[in-house]
Amino acid sequence: MTRTRGEGKVTFNYPQPPEKGKAIGEWLTTQAEGYTETFYLLAHADDGVIWGRLSGGKLVTAPVSPALNDETLQNARLFSKGIEIYLWRDGDGNFQARSIKDGEGNARQYFDEAQILWGTHSEPTQGGFTLMSDGAQGLRHSVPIEVKAHGRGRPLRLKLRHYLDEDDKGFVRVAYSRLVDLTAND
């Protein structure tokens, strides 16, 4: 696992979450308006994992993924190298939202971590997605990038950034984390 440390400016915002019954994809797309960088979506729902990509102002999800809807969604992260929009359900079943943006705001220490995602075999699918499978369990997920996996190792990496806080006694802890990038080591 590769880790890098750094310090940079960061802003935390808490946008108004979507109302019940509103299309989640539309809400996420609206939150990303004005940014030109590539965004990826990683969402967890009652019926599975949903990967997606924001392309040309339109959120595209994998053809083999469950639908992105407010009834089954537990959380969603729309992320890029500069910002993450995070949507989750609280204990009462209501949506809450937070965004973390790098490059402006208060200085904060952080460290980056590359986590290995499962998937030793790849199969290209529609729209630039790749269906990844691993082992005999039949577990699969369809990522929004092209991956060439040949059964040796797990090439997918999910880059996380962990922001640190120091308490009044000098103890440092991870206060917030966000997704930064999705890559493949072909």
mmCIF file of N, CA and C in Angstrom, residues 5-129:
data_model
loop_
_atom_site.group_PDB
_atom_site.id
_atom_site.type_symbol
_atom_site.label_atom_id
_atom_site.label_comp_id
_atom_site.label_asym_id
_atom_site.label_seq_id
_atom_site.Cartn_x
_atom_site.Cartn_y
_atom_site.Cartn_z
ATOM 1 N N ARG A 5 2.402 11.847 2.055
ATOM 2 C CA ARG A 5 1.938 12.882 2.977
ATOM 3 C C ARG A 5 2.002 14.241 2.301
ATOM 4 N N GLY A 6 1.212 15.163 2.818
ATOM 5 C CA GLY A 6 1.240 16.502 2.279
ATOM 6 C C GLY A 6 0.465 17.468 3.149
ATOM 7 N N GLU A 7 0.475 18.717 2.724
ATOM 8 C CA GLU A 7 -0.326 19.742 3.379
ATOM 9 C C GLU A 7 -0.893 20.619 2.280
ATOM 10 N N GLY A 8 -2.137 20.980 2.432
ATOM 11 C CA GLY A 8 -2.771 21.828 1.440
ATOM 12 C C GLY A 8 -4.002 22.486 2.010
ATOM 13 N N LYS A 9 -4.555 23.391 1.243
ATOM 14 C CA LYS A 9 -5.771 24.078 1.663
ATOM 15 C C LYS A 9 -6.979 23.232 1.299
ATOM 16 N N VAL A 10 -7.976 23.258 2.164
ATOM 17 C CA VAL A 10 -9.168 22.447 1.948
ATOM 18 C C VAL A 10 -10.392 23.174 2.491
ATOM 19 N N THR A 11 -11.522 23.001 1.794
ATOM 20 C CA THR A 11 -12.798 23.595 2.190
ATOM 21 C C THR A 11 -13.826 22.488 2.368
ATOM 22 N N PHE A 12 -14.577 22.572 3.452
ATOM 23 C CA PHE A 12 -15.675 21.643 3.718
ATOM 24 C C PHE A 12 -16.985 22.402 3.587
ATOM 25 N N ASN A 13 -17.921 21.862 2.824
ATOM 26 C CA ASN A 13 -19.249 22.460 2.681
ATOM 27 C C ASN A 13 -20.301 21.387 2.914
ATOM 28 N N TYR A 14 -21.485 21.840 3.264
ATOM 29 C CA TYR A 14 -22.598 20.929 3.534
ATOM 30 C C TYR A 14 -23.805 21.367 2.708
ATOM 31 N N PRO A 15 -23.845 20.952 1.419
ATOM 32 C CA PRO A 15 -24.955 21.366 0.551
ATOM 33 C C PRO A 15 -26.274 20.753 0.998
ATOM 34 N N GLN A 16 -27.354 21.374 0.576
ATOM 35 C CA GLN A 16 -28.692 20.846 0.862
ATOM 36 C C GLN A 16 -28.841 19.502 0.154
ATOM 37 N N PRO A 17 -29.130 18.418 0.885
ATOM 38 C CA PRO A 17 -29.285 17.113 0.224
ATOM 39 C C PRO A 17 -30.554 17.064 -0.616
ATOM 40 N N PRO A 18 -30.651 16.080 -1.500
ATOM 41 C CA PRO A 18 -31.858 15.982 -2.331
ATOM 42 C C PRO A 18 -33.075 15.626 -1.492
ATOM 43 N N GLU A 19 -34.220 16.098 -1.935
ATOM 44 C CA GLU A 19 -35.469 15.742 -1.266
ATOM 45 C C GLU A 19 -35.849 14.325 -1.655
ATOM 46 N N LYS A 20 -36.635 13.684 -0.799
ATOM 47 C CA LYS A 20 -37.097 12.331 -1.110
ATOM 48 C C LYS A 20 -37.857 12.342 -2.425
ATOM 49 N N GLY A 21 -37.577 11.349 -3.254
ATOM 50 C CA GLY A 21 -38.237 11.235 -4.545
ATOM 51 C C GLY A 21 -37.513 11.938 -5.678
ATOM 52 N N LYS A 22 -36.522 12.802 -5.356
ATOM 53 C CA LYS A 22 -35.778 13.495 -6.413
ATOM 54 C C LYS A 22 -34.735 12.546 -6.999
ATOM 55 N N ALA A 23 -34.496 12.672 -8.280
ATOM 56 C CA ALA A 23 -33.518 11.816 -8.956
ATOM 57 C C ALA A 23 -32.115 12.090 -8.411
ATOM 58 N N ILE A 24 -31.489 11.055 -7.883
ATOM 59 C CA ILE A 24 -30.167 11.182 -7.279
ATOM 60 C C ILE A 24 -29.132 11.597 -8.320
ATOM 61 N N GLY A 25 -29.187 11.012 -9.509
ATOM 62 C CA GLY A 25 -28.237 11.358 -10.564
ATOM 63 C C GLY A 25 -28.287 12.828 -10.934
ATOM 64 N N GLU A 26 -29.490 13.390 -11.009
ATOM 65 C CA GLU A 26 -29.637 14.819 -11.318
ATOM 66 C C GLU A 26 -29.025 15.670 -10.214
ATOM 67 N N TRP A 27 -29.278 15.299 -8.955
ATOM 68 C CA TRP A 27 -28.746 16.064 -7.829
ATOM 69 C C TRP A 27 -27.220 16.040 -7.853
ATOM 70 N N LEU A 28 -26.621 14.863 -8.050
ATOM 71 C CA LEU A 28 -25.161 14.757 -8.099
ATOM 72 C C LEU A 28 -24.585 15.566 -9.255
ATOM 73 N N THR A 29 -25.206 15.485 -10.423
ATOM 74 C CA THR A 29 -24.744 16.235 -11.590
ATOM 75 C C THR A 29 -24.793 17.735 -11.323
ATOM 76 N N THR A 30 -25.851 18.199 -10.689
ATOM 77 C CA THR A 30 -25.979 19.621 -10.349
ATOM 78 C C THR A 30 -24.861 20.065 -9.412
ATOM 79 N N GLN A 31 -24.498 19.220 -8.445
ATOM 80 C CA GLN A 31 -23.437 19.569 -7.495
ATOM 81 C C GLN A 31 -22.083 19.724 -8.187
ATOM 82 N N ALA A 32 -21.880 19.020 -9.298
ATOM 83 C CA ALA A 32 -20.595 19.059 -10.009
ATOM 84 C C ALA A 32 -20.549 20.118 -11.106
ATOM 85 N N GLU A 33 -21.627 20.883 -11.288
ATOM 86 C CA GLU A 33 -21.640 21.910 -12.336
ATOM 87 C C GLU A 33 -20.530 22.929 -12.103
ATOM 88 N N GLY A 34 -19.908 23.350 -13.196
ATOM 89 C CA GLY A 34 -18.848 24.343 -13.124
ATOM 90 C C GLY A 34 -17.450 23.739 -13.044
ATOM 91 N N TYR A 35 -17.350 22.435 -12.859
ATOM 92 C CA TYR A 35 -16.050 21.768 -12.823
ATOM 93 C C TYR A 35 -15.811 21.095 -14.167
ATOM 94 N N THR A 36 -14.565 21.147 -14.641
ATOM 95 C CA THR A 36 -14.251 20.564 -15.944
ATOM 96 C C THR A 36 -13.515 19.233 -15.832
ATOM 97 N N GLU A 37 -13.123 18.853 -14.638
ATOM 98 C CA GLU A 37 -12.356 17.617 -14.476
ATOM 99 C C GLU A 37 -13.249 16.382 -14.552
ATOM 100 N N THR A 38 -12.643 15.232 -14.717
ATOM 101 C CA THR A 38 -13.372 13.968 -14.770
ATOM 102 C C THR A 38 -13.841 13.581 -13.375
ATOM 103 N N PHE A 39 -15.110 13.198 -13.281
ATOM 104 C CA PHE A 39 -15.680 12.719 -12.021
ATOM 105 C C PHE A 39 -16.036 11.248 -12.158
ATOM 106 N N TYR A 40 -15.807 10.503 -11.084
ATOM 107 C CA TYR A 40 -16.256 9.119 -10.990
ATOM 108 C C TYR A 40 -17.288 9.023 -9.881
ATOM 109 N N LEU A 41 -18.171 8.042 -10.005
ATOM 110 C CA LEU A 41 -19.193 7.773 -8.996
ATOM 111 C C LEU A 41 -18.942 6.393 -8.407
ATOM 112 N N LEU A 42 -18.954 6.310 -7.083
ATOM 113 C CA LEU A 42 -18.978 5.032 -6.385
ATOM 114 C C LEU A 42 -20.126 5.111 -5.394
ATOM 115 N N ALA A 43 -21.131 4.272 -5.602
ATOM 116 C CA ALA A 43 -22.323 4.281 -4.751
ATOM 117 C C ALA A 43 -22.596 2.873 -4.243
ATOM 118 N N HIS A 44 -23.141 2.821 -3.039
ATOM 119 C CA HIS A 44 -23.549 1.548 -2.445
ATOM 120 C C HIS A 44 -25.050 1.605 -2.205
ATOM 121 N N ALA A 45 -25.735 0.591 -2.696
ATOM 122 C CA ALA A 45 -27.189 0.508 -2.562
ATOM 123 C C ALA A 45 -27.545 -0.848 -1.964
ATOM 124 N N ASP A 46 -28.794 -0.982 -1.560
ATOM 125 C CA ASP A 46 -29.254 -2.252 -1.002
ATOM 126 C C ASP A 46 -29.047 -3.401 -1.977
ATOM 127 N N ASP A 47 -29.097 -3.103 -3.269
ATOM 128 C CA ASP A 47 -29.012 -4.155 -4.278
ATOM 129 C C ASP A 47 -27.676 -4.213 -5.015
ATOM 130 N N GLY A 48 -26.637 -3.544 -4.503
ATOM 131 C CA GLY A 48 -25.316 -3.695 -5.095
ATOM 132 C C GLY A 48 -24.490 -2.429 -5.162
ATOM 133 N N VAL A 49 -23.317 -2.571 -5.756
ATOM 134 C CA VAL A 49 -22.369 -1.472 -5.949
ATOM 135 C C VAL A 49 -22.630 -0.846 -7.311
ATOM 136 N N ILE A 50 -22.612 0.490 -7.355
ATOM 137 C CA ILE A 50 -22.872 1.227 -8.591
ATOM 138 C C ILE A 50 -21.664 2.118 -8.889
ATOM 139 N N TRP A 51 -21.011 1.849 -10.015
ATOM 140 C CA TRP A 51 -19.947 2.714 -10.497
ATOM 141 C C TRP A 51 -20.507 3.578 -11.623
ATOM 142 N N GLY A 52 -19.931 4.774 -11.775
ATOM 143 C CA GLY A 52 -20.349 5.642 -12.857
ATOM 144 C C GLY A 52 -19.285 6.669 -13.187
ATOM 145 N N ARG A 53 -19.586 7.480 -14.199
ATOM 146 C CA ARG A 53 -18.664 8.528 -14.639
ATOM 147 C C ARG A 53 -19.507 9.702 -15.106
ATOM 148 N N LEU A 54 -19.074 10.905 -14.769
ATOM 149 C CA LEU A 54 -19.740 12.117 -15.227
ATOM 150 C C LEU A 54 -19.041 12.567 -16.498
ATOM 151 N N SER A 55 -19.748 12.479 -17.627
ATOM 152 C CA SER A 55 -19.187 12.824 -18.934
ATOM 153 C C SER A 55 -20.097 13.823 -19.623
ATOM 154 N N GLY A 56 -19.540 14.975 -19.996
ATOM 155 C CA GLY A 56 -20.310 15.979 -20.725
ATOM 156 C C GLY A 56 -21.559 16.426 -19.997
ATOM 157 N N GLY A 57 -21.480 16.543 -18.687
ATOM 158 C CA GLY A 57 -22.628 16.977 -17.901
ATOM 159 C C GLY A 57 -23.681 15.905 -17.685
ATOM 160 N N LYS A 58 -23.378 14.662 -18.075
ATOM 161 C CA LYS A 58 -24.335 13.570 -17.915
ATOM 162 C C LYS A 58 -23.697 12.455 -17.105
ATOM 163 N N LEU A 59 -24.420 11.971 -16.110
ATOM 164 C CA LEU A 59 -23.940 10.872 -15.286
ATOM 165 C C LEU A 59 -24.306 9.552 -15.952
ATOM 166 N N VAL A 60 -23.284 8.758 -16.256
ATOM 167 C CA VAL A 60 -23.464 7.467 -16.917
ATOM 168 C C VAL A 60 -23.059 6.378 -15.934
ATOM 169 N N THR A 61 -23.936 5.399 -15.729
ATOM 170 C CA THR A 61 -23.602 4.276 -14.857
ATOM 171 C C THR A 61 -23.386 3.025 -15.703
ATOM 172 N N ALA A 62 -22.746 2.047 -15.099
ATOM 173 C CA ALA A 62 -22.431 0.807 -15.809
ATOM 174 C C ALA A 62 -23.705 0.090 -16.227
ATOM 175 N N PRO A 63 -23.704 -0.495 -17.432
ATOM 176 C CA PRO A 63 -24.905 -1.181 -17.917
ATOM 177 C C PRO A 63 -25.329 -2.363 -17.047
ATOM 178 N N VAL A 64 -24.399 -2.960 -16.314
ATOM 179 C CA VAL A 64 -24.734 -4.127 -15.488
ATOM 180 C C VAL A 64 -24.948 -3.775 -14.019
ATOM 181 N N SER A 65 -24.937 -2.503 -13.681
ATOM 182 C CA SER A 65 -25.122 -2.073 -12.289
ATOM 183 C C SER A 65 -26.595 -1.956 -11.938
ATOM 184 N N PRO A 66 -26.901 -2.020 -10.638
ATOM 185 C CA PRO A 66 -28.267 -1.705 -10.214
ATOM 186 C C PRO A 66 -28.588 -0.247 -10.550
ATOM 187 N N ALA A 67 -29.856 0.082 -10.568
ATOM 188 C CA ALA A 67 -30.279 1.462 -10.838
ATOM 189 C C ALA A 67 -29.895 2.368 -9.672
ATOM 190 N N LEU A 68 -29.598 3.614 -9.992
ATOM 191 C CA LEU A 68 -29.285 4.628 -8.987
ATOM 192 C C LEU A 68 -30.594 5.308 -8.606
ATOM 193 N N ASN A 69 -31.181 4.911 -7.461
ATOM 194 C CA ASN A 69 -32.443 5.537 -7.053
ATOM 195 C C ASN A 69 -32.457 5.789 -5.555
ATOM 196 N N ASP A 70 -33.315 6.696 -5.133
ATOM 197 C CA ASP A 70 -33.311 7.134 -3.739
ATOM 198 C C ASP A 70 -33.899 6.104 -2.777
ATOM 199 N N GLU A 71 -34.619 5.120 -3.270
ATOM 200 C CA GLU A 71 -35.221 4.129 -2.377
ATOM 201 C C GLU A 71 -34.202 3.125 -1.854
ATOM 202 N N THR A 72 -33.216 2.766 -2.672
ATOM 203 C CA THR A 72 -32.253 1.741 -2.267
ATOM 204 C C THR A 72 -30.866 2.293 -1.952
ATOM 205 N N LEU A 73 -30.590 3.547 -2.308
ATOM 206 C CA LEU A 73 -29.253 4.117 -2.122
ATOM 207 C C LEU A 73 -28.917 4.269 -0.641
ATOM 208 N N GLN A 74 -27.728 3.805 -0.260
ATOM 209 C CA GLN A 74 -27.219 4.007 1.097
ATOM 210 C C GLN A 74 -26.232 5.174 1.129
ATOM 211 N N ASN A 75 -25.309 5.223 0.155
ATOM 212 C CA ASN A 75 -24.373 6.347 0.061
ATOM 213 C C ASN A 75 -23.831 6.435 -1.353
ATOM 214 N N ALA A 76 -23.347 7.625 -1.689
ATOM 215 C CA ALA A 76 -22.769 7.861 -3.014
ATOM 216 C C ALA A 76 -21.647 8.874 -2.879
ATOM 217 N N ARG A 77 -20.574 8.629 -3.615
ATOM 218 C CA ARG A 77 -19.444 9.551 -3.654
ATOM 219 C C ARG A 77 -19.157 9.882 -5.115
ATOM 220 N N LEU A 78 -19.335 11.140 -5.468
ATOM 221 C CA LEU A 78 -18.969 11.647 -6.785
ATOM 222 C C LEU A 78 -17.649 12.372 -6.578
ATOM 223 N N PHE A 79 -16.566 11.873 -7.190
ATOM 224 C CA PHE A 79 -15.247 12.381 -6.825
ATOM 225 C C PHE A 79 -14.371 12.644 -8.036
ATOM 226 N N SER A 80 -13.443 13.568 -7.827
ATOM 227 C CA SER A 80 -12.421 13.898 -8.818
ATOM 228 C C SER A 80 -11.144 14.187 -8.045
ATOM 229 N N LYS A 81 -10.107 14.579 -8.763
ATOM 230 C CA LYS A 81 -8.852 14.877 -8.078
ATOM 231 C C LYS A 81 -8.970 16.096 -7.173
ATOM 232 N N GLY A 82 -9.914 16.991 -7.453
ATOM 233 C CA GLY A 82 -10.012 18.223 -6.682
ATOM 234 C C GLY A 82 -11.153 18.309 -5.687
ATOM 235 N N ILE A 83 -12.194 17.475 -5.831
ATOM 236 C CA ILE A 83 -13.373 17.612 -4.972
ATOM 237 C C ILE A 83 -14.116 16.277 -4.868
ATOM 238 N N GLU A 84 -14.777 16.085 -3.739
ATOM 239 C CA GLU A 84 -15.687 14.956 -3.574
ATOM 240 C C GLU A 84 -17.014 15.473 -3.036
ATOM 241 N N ILE A 85 -18.097 14.984 -3.611
ATOM 242 C CA ILE A 85 -19.446 15.236 -3.098
ATOM 243 C C ILE A 85 -19.926 13.910 -2.525
ATOM 244 N N TYR A 86 -20.231 13.914 -1.238
ATOM 245 C CA TYR A 86 -20.595 12.688 -0.520
ATOM 246 C C TYR A 86 -22.035 12.803 -0.047
ATOM 247 N N LEU A 87 -22.827 11.801 -0.357
ATOM 248 C CA LEU A 87 -24.236 11.746 0.020
ATOM 249 C C LEU A 87 -24.453 10.448 0.785
ATOM 250 N N TRP A 88 -25.097 10.519 1.953
ATOM 251 C CA TRP A 88 -25.328 9.325 2.751
ATOM 252 C C TRP A 88 -26.646 9.430 3.503
ATOM 253 N N ARG A 89 -27.119 8.283 3.967
ATOM 254 C CA ARG A 89 -28.328 8.229 4.796
ATOM 255 C C ARG A 89 -27.934 8.293 6.263
ATOM 256 N N ASP A 90 -28.676 9.093 7.024
ATOM 257 C CA ASP A 90 -28.447 9.126 8.464
ATOM 258 C C ASP A 90 -29.273 8.022 9.134
ATOM 259 N N GLY A 91 -29.244 7.962 10.456
ATOM 260 C CA GLY A 91 -29.952 6.929 11.199
ATOM 261 C C GLY A 91 -31.455 6.960 11.035
ATOM 262 N N ASP A 92 -32.008 8.095 10.622
ATOM 263 C CA ASP A 92 -33.452 8.220 10.402
ATOM 264 C C ASP A 92 -33.847 7.941 8.953
ATOM 265 N N GLY A 93 -32.869 7.606 8.115
ATOM 266 C CA GLY A 93 -33.156 7.313 6.712
ATOM 267 C C GLY A 93 -33.177 8.531 5.811
ATOM 268 N N ASN A 94 -32.815 9.707 6.347
ATOM 269 C CA ASN A 94 -32.774 10.939 5.549
ATOM 270 C C ASN A 94 -31.381 11.124 4.950
ATOM 271 N N PHE A 95 -31.323 11.746 3.776
ATOM 272 C CA PHE A 95 -30.037 12.003 3.151
ATOM 273 C C PHE A 95 -29.355 13.200 3.810
ATOM 274 N N GLN A 96 -28.032 13.103 3.927
ATOM 275 C CA GLN A 96 -27.153 14.185 4.354
ATOM 276 C C GLN A 96 -26.093 14.331 3.267
ATOM 277 N N ALA A 97 -25.467 15.503 3.182
ATOM 278 C CA ALA A 97 -24.478 15.732 2.127
ATOM 279 C C ALA A 97 -23.304 16.544 2.650
ATOM 280 N N ARG A 98 -22.136 16.286 2.051
ATOM 281 C CA ARG A 98 -20.917 17.017 2.390
ATOM 282 C C ARG A 98 -20.040 17.074 1.151
ATOM 283 N N SER A 99 -19.334 18.177 0.979
ATOM 284 C CA SER A 99 -18.321 18.233 -0.075
ATOM 285 C C SER A 99 -16.993 18.642 0.544
ATOM 286 N N ILE A 100 -15.931 18.086 -0.004
ATOM 287 C CA ILE A 100 -14.571 18.442 0.401
ATOM 288 C C ILE A 100 -13.841 18.858 -0.866
ATOM 289 N N LYS A 101 -13.322 20.093 -0.846
ATOM 290 C CA LYS A 101 -12.651 20.643 -2.024
ATOM 291 C C LYS A 101 -11.229 21.037 -1.663
ATOM 292 N N ASP A 102 -10.276 20.569 -2.440
ATOM 293 C CA ASP A 102 -8.872 20.922 -2.243
ATOM 294 C C ASP A 102 -8.541 22.213 -2.975
ATOM 295 N N GLY A 103 -7.513 22.929 -2.468
ATOM 296 C CA GLY A 103 -6.983 24.082 -3.177
ATOM 297 C C GLY A 103 -7.382 25.434 -2.634
ATOM 298 N N GLU A 104 -8.356 25.485 -1.731
ATOM 299 C CA GLU A 104 -8.741 26.761 -1.118
ATOM 300 C C GLU A 104 -9.233 26.480 0.298
ATOM 301 N N GLY A 105 -9.260 27.529 1.119
ATOM 302 C CA GLY A 105 -9.721 27.346 2.493
ATOM 303 C C GLY A 105 -8.568 27.283 3.473
ATOM 304 N N ASN A 106 -8.735 26.487 4.527
ATOM 305 C CA ASN A 106 -7.751 26.388 5.600
ATOM 306 C C ASN A 106 -6.706 25.317 5.306
ATOM 307 N N ALA A 107 -5.478 25.570 5.791
ATOM 308 C CA ALA A 107 -4.403 24.590 5.626
ATOM 309 C C ALA A 107 -4.685 23.378 6.506
ATOM 310 N N ARG A 108 -4.413 22.206 5.966
ATOM 311 C CA ARG A 108 -4.650 20.967 6.708
ATOM 312 C C ARG A 108 -3.665 19.903 6.229
ATOM 313 N N GLN A 109 -3.136 19.146 7.166
ATOM 314 C CA GLN A 109 -2.268 18.009 6.845
ATOM 315 C C GLN A 109 -3.122 16.853 6.339
ATOM 316 N N TYR A 110 -2.560 16.063 5.447
ATOM 317 C CA TYR A 110 -3.264 14.893 4.936
ATOM 318 C C TYR A 110 -2.256 13.821 4.547
ATOM 319 N N PHE A 111 -2.760 12.618 4.319
ATOM 320 C CA PHE A 111 -1.960 11.607 3.643
ATOM 321 C C PHE A 111 -2.852 10.877 2.655
ATOM 322 N N ASP A 112 -2.242 10.483 1.536
ATOM 323 C CA ASP A 112 -2.939 9.741 0.489
ATOM 324 C C ASP A 112 -2.621 8.263 0.630
ATOM 325 N N GLU A 113 -3.584 7.454 0.249
ATOM 326 C CA GLU A 113 -3.443 6.006 0.347
ATOM 327 C C GLU A 113 -4.059 5.376 -0.898
ATOM 328 N N ALA A 114 -3.358 4.423 -1.490
ATOM 329 C CA ALA A 114 -3.884 3.690 -2.643
ATOM 330 C C ALA A 114 -4.382 2.335 -2.161
ATOM 331 N N GLN A 115 -5.685 2.129 -2.227
ATOM 332 C CA GLN A 115 -6.257 0.853 -1.809
ATOM 333 C C GLN A 115 -6.445 -0.038 -3.029
ATOM 334 N N ILE A 116 -6.175 -1.311 -2.839
ATOM 335 C CA ILE A 116 -6.312 -2.297 -3.910
ATOM 336 C C ILE A 116 -7.764 -2.759 -3.950
ATOM 337 N N LEU A 117 -8.370 -2.708 -5.138
ATOM 338 C CA LEU A 117 -9.734 -3.199 -5.321
ATOM 339 C C LEU A 117 -9.693 -4.595 -5.927
ATOM 340 N N TRP A 118 -10.687 -5.388 -5.606
ATOM 341 C CA TRP A 118 -10.689 -6.745 -6.139
ATOM 342 C C TRP A 118 -11.021 -6.747 -7.618
ATOM 343 N N GLY A 119 -10.554 -7.801 -8.248
ATOM 344 C CA GLY A 119 -10.740 -7.972 -9.680
ATOM 345 C C GLY A 119 -9.455 -8.446 -10.323
ATOM 346 N N THR A 120 -9.406 -9.730 -10.688
ATOM 347 C CA THR A 120 -8.233 -10.288 -11.354
ATOM 348 C C THR A 120 -8.489 -10.557 -12.836
ATOM 349 N N HIS A 121 -9.755 -10.546 -13.227
ATOM 350 C CA HIS A 121 -10.120 -10.769 -14.627
ATOM 351 C C HIS A 121 -10.985 -9.604 -15.106
ATOM 352 N N SER A 122 -10.772 -9.201 -16.356
ATOM 353 C CA SER A 122 -11.511 -8.056 -16.894
ATOM 354 C C SER A 122 -12.210 -8.429 -18.190
ATOM 355 N N GLU A 123 -13.335 -7.742 -18.407
ATOM 356 C CA GLU A 123 -14.099 -7.923 -19.644
ATOM 357 C C GLU A 123 -14.643 -6.553 -20.047
ATOM 358 N N PRO A 124 -14.216 -6.014 -21.205
ATOM 359 C CA PRO A 124 -14.726 -4.707 -21.626
ATOM 360 C C PRO A 124 -16.238 -4.752 -21.835
ATOM 361 N N THR A 125 -16.913 -3.673 -21.444
ATOM 362 C CA THR A 125 -18.353 -3.558 -21.670
ATOM 363 C C THR A 125 -18.629 -2.230 -22.360
ATOM 364 N N GLN A 126 -19.889 -1.889 -22.517
ATOM 365 C CA GLN A 126 -20.288 -0.668 -23.225
ATOM 366 C C GLN A 126 -19.838 0.588 -22.488
ATOM 367 N N GLY A 127 -19.580 1.632 -23.252
ATOM 368 C CA GLY A 127 -19.348 2.959 -22.698
ATOM 369 C C GLY A 127 -18.052 3.154 -21.955
ATOM 370 N N GLY A 128 -17.035 2.321 -22.215
ATOM 371 C CA GLY A 128 -15.751 2.491 -21.549
ATOM 372 C C GLY A 128 -15.695 1.907 -20.152
ATOM 373 N N PHE A 129 -16.648 1.069 -19.795
ATOM 374 C CA PHE A 129 -16.637 0.386 -18.504
ATOM 375 C C PHE A 129 -15.952 -0.968 -18.661
#
